[in-house]
Short mmCIF file of C-alpha atoms and ligand atoms in Angstrom, two decimals:
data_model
loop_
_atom_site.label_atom_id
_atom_site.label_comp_id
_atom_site.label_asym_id
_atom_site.label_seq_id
_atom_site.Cartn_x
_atom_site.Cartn_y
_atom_site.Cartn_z
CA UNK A 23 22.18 134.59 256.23
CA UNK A 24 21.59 137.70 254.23
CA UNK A 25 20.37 140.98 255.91
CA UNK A 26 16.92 140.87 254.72
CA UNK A 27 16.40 137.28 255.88
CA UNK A 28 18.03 137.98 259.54
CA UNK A 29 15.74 141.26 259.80
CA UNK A 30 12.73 138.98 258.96
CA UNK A 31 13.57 136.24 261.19
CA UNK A 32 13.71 138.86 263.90
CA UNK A 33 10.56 139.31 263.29
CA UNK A 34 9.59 136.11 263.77
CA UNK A 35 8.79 135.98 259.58
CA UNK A 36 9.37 132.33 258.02
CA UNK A 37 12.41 132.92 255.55
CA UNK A 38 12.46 129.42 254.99
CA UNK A 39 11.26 129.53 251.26
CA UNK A 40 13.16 132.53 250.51
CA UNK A 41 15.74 132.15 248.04
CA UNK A 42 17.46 133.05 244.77
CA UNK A 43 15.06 130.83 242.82
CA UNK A 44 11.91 133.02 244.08
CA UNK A 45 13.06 136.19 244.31
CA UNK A 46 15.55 137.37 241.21
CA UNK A 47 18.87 138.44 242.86
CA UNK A 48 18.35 142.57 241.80
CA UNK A 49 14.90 142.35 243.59
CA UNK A 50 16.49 140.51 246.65
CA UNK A 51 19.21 143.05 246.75
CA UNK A 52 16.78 146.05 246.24
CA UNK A 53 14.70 144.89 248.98
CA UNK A 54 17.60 143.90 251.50
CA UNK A 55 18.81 147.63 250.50
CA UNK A 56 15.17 149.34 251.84
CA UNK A 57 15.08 146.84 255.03
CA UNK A 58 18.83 148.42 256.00
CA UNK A 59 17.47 152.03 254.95
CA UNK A 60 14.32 152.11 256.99
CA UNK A 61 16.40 150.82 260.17
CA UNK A 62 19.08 153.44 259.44
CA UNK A 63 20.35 155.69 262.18
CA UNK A 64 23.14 156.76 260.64
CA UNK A 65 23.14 160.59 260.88
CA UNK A 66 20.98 162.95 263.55
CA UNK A 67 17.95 163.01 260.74
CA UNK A 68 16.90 159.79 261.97
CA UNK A 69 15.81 161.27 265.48
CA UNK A 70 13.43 163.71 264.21
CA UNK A 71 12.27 161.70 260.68
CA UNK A 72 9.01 160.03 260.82
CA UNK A 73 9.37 157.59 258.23
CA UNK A 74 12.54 156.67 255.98
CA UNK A 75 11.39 158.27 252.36
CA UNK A 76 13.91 155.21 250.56
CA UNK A 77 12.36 155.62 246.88
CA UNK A 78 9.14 154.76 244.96
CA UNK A 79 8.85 153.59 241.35
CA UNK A 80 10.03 150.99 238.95
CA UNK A 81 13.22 149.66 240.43
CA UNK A 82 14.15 147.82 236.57
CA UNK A 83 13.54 151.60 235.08
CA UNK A 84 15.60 153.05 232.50
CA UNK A 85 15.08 156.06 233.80
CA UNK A 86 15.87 157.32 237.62
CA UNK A 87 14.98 160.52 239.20
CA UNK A 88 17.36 162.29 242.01
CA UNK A 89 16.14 164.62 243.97
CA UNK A 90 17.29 166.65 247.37
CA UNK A 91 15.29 165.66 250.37
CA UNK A 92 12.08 164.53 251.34
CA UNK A 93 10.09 166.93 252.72
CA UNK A 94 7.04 167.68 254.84
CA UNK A 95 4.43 165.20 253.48
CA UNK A 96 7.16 162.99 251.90
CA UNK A 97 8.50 162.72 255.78
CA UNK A 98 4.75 161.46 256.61
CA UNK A 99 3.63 159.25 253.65
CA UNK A 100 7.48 157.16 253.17
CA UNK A 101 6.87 158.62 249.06
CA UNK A 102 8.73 160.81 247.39
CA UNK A 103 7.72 164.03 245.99
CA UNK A 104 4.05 163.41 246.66
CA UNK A 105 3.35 167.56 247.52
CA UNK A 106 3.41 170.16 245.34
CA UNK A 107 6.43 169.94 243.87
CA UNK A 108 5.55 166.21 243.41
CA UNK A 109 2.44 166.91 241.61
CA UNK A 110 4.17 169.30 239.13
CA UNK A 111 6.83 166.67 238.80
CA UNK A 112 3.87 163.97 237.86
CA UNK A 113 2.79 166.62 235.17
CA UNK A 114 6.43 167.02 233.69
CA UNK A 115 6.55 163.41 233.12
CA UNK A 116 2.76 163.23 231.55
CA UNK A 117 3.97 165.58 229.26
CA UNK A 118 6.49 162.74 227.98
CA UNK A 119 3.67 160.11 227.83
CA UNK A 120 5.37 158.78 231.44
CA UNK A 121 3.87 157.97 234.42
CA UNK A 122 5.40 157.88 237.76
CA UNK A 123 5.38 154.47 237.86
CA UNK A 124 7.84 154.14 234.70
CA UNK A 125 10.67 155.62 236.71
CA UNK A 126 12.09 155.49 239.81
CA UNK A 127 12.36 158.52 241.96
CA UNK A 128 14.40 159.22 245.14
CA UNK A 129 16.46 161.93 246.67
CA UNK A 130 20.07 162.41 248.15
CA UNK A 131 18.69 162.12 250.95
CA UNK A 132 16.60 159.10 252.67
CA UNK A 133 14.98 161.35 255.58
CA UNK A 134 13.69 164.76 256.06
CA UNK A 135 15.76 167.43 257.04
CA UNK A 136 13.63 169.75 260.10
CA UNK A 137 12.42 172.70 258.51
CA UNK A 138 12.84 171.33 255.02
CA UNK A 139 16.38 173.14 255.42
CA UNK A 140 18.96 171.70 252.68
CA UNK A 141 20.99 168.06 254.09
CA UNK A 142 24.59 169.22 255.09
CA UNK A 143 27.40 167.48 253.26
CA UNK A 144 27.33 164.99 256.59
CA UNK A 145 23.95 164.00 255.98
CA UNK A 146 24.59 163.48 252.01
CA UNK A 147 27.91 161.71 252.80
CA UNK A 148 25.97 159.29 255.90
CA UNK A 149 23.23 158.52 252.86
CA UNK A 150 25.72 158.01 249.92
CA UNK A 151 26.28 154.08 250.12
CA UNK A 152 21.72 153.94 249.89
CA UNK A 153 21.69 155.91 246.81
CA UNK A 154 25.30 154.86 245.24
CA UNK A 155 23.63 151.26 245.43
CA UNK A 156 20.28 152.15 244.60
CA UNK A 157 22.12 153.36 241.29
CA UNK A 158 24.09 150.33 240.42
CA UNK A 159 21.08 147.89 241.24
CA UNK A 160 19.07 149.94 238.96
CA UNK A 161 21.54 149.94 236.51
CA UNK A 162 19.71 152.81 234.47
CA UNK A 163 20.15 154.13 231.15
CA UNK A 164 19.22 157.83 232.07
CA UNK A 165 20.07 159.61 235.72
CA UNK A 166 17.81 163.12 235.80
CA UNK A 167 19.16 165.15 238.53
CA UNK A 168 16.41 167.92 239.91
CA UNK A 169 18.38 170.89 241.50
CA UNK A 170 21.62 171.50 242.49
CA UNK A 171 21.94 169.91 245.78
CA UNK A 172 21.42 166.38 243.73
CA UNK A 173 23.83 167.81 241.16
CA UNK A 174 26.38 168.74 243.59
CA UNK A 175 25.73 164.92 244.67
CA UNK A 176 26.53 163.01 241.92
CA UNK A 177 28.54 165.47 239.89
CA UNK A 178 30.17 166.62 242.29
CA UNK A 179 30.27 170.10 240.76
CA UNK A 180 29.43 173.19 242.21
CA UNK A 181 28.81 175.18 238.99
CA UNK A 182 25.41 176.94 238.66
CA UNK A 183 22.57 175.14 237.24
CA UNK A 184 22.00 177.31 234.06
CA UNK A 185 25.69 175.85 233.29
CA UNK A 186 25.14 172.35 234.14
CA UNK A 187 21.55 171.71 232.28
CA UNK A 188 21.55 171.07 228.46
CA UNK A 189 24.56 169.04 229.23
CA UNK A 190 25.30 164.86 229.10
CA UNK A 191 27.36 164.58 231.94
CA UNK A 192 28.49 161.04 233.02
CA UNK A 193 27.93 159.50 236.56
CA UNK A 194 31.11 158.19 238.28
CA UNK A 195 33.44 156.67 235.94
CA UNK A 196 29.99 154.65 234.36
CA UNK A 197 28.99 155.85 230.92
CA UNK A 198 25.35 156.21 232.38
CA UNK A 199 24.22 159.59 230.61
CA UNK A 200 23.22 162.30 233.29
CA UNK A 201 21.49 164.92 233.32
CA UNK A 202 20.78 168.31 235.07
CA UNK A 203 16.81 169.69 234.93
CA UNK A 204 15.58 172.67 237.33
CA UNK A 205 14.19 171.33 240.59
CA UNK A 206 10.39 171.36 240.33
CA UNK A 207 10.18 173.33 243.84
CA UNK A 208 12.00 176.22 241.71
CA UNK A 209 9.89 175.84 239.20
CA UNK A 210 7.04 176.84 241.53
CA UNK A 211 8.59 179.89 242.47
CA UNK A 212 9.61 181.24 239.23
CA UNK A 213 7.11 180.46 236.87
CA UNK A 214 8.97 181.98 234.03
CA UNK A 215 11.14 179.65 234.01
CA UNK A 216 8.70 176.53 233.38
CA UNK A 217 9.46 176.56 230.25
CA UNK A 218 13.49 175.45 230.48
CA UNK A 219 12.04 172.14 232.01
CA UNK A 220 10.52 171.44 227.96
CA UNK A 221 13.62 172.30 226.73
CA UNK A 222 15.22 170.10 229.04
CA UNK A 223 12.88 167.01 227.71
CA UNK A 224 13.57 168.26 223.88
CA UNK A 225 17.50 167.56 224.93
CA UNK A 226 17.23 164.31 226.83
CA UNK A 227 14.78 163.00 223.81
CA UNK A 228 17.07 164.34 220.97
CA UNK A 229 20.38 163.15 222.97
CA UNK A 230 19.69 160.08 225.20
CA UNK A 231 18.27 156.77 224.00
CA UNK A 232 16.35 154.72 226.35
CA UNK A 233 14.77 152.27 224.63
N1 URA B 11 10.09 166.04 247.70
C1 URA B 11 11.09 165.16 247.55
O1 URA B 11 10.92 163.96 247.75
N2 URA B 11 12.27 165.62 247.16
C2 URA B 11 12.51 166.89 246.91
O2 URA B 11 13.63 167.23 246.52
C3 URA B 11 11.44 167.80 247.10
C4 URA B 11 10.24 167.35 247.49
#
């Protein structure tokens, strides 16, 4: 029995109809993948999370969204980037005729770290296997990478972020484009630089197909 269907059966959910047939396999998979998530306890952020922040959006999109961590209202709503530096993020992709319901989003990082400090590399390396399989099940044609605790991630680079945007970089040994934009949280403290994030859109249109 898979993990979904033994986590429903405990409880007490008929799984009886539940198979293949219904459900398309990536869905299945997907959804197995958030059951194990939201039980997680992993690493010490599960004692002091209040809800597991796994990811919100299309899970078929071509495009997915990485960022660091939830944080304070992410932690209390399971969404991510749903405060300020959510909203501007919803405005970013508006600009691109996208809502946030043509991506997926989700972060390094499944819970909040206390005090919205950064995840330590034991907290990013407990979380890797959700977000390593949240990429292949996704299967996407664009990764977007806000920050550089998400590029350190994936990249695994610790170069400075002017170096890494306006860059294709490639995820893994996968030829899935990736790319480096400023973390919308920055963007809200240095207004200046707002306007790197529309020359970061001008690249990804004039470099990366995802139709
Ligand atoms: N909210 C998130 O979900 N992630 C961030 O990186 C910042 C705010």
């Amino acid at each position: 029995m898979s993990r979904k269907k033994e986590l429903l059966s405990l409880m007490n959910i008929d799984v009886s109809w539940l198979n293949d047939d219904v459900i398309g396999k990536n869905i299945f998979c997907f959804e197995d993948l958030k059951l194990d998530a939201d039980n997680c306890q992993k690493c010490i952020l599960a004692k002091t999370r209040n809800k597991v922040v796994f990811g919100k959006g299309n899970n078929n999109s071509k495009i997915l969204i990485i960022g660091e961590a939830p944080g304070k209202e992410e932690d209390l709503t399971a969404e991510p980037f749903v405060g300020r530096a959510g909203k501007l993020l919803t405005e970013i992709l508006l600009s691109i005729k996208l809502t946030r319901d043509d991506v997926y989003i989700t972060n390094t990082v499944k819970c909040r770290p206390p005090e919205n400090r950064n995840p330590s590399n034991e907290e990013i390396k407990s979380c890797a296997s959700y977000l390593d399989q949240q990429i292949e099940l996704i299967s996407p044609k664009v990764i977007i990478l806000l920050g550089k605790v998400a590029a350190e991630r994936i990249l695994n680079s610790s170069e400075p972020m002017a170096s890494l945007r306006q860059k294709i970089h490639s995820y893994k040994n996968t030829n899935i484009p990736t790319l480096v934009f400023y973390h919308p949280a920055y963007l809200l403290r240095s207004p200046n630089e707002k306007r790197k994030v529309w020359e970061d859109l001008i690249f990804m249109r004039e470099n990366i197909n995802v139709s």
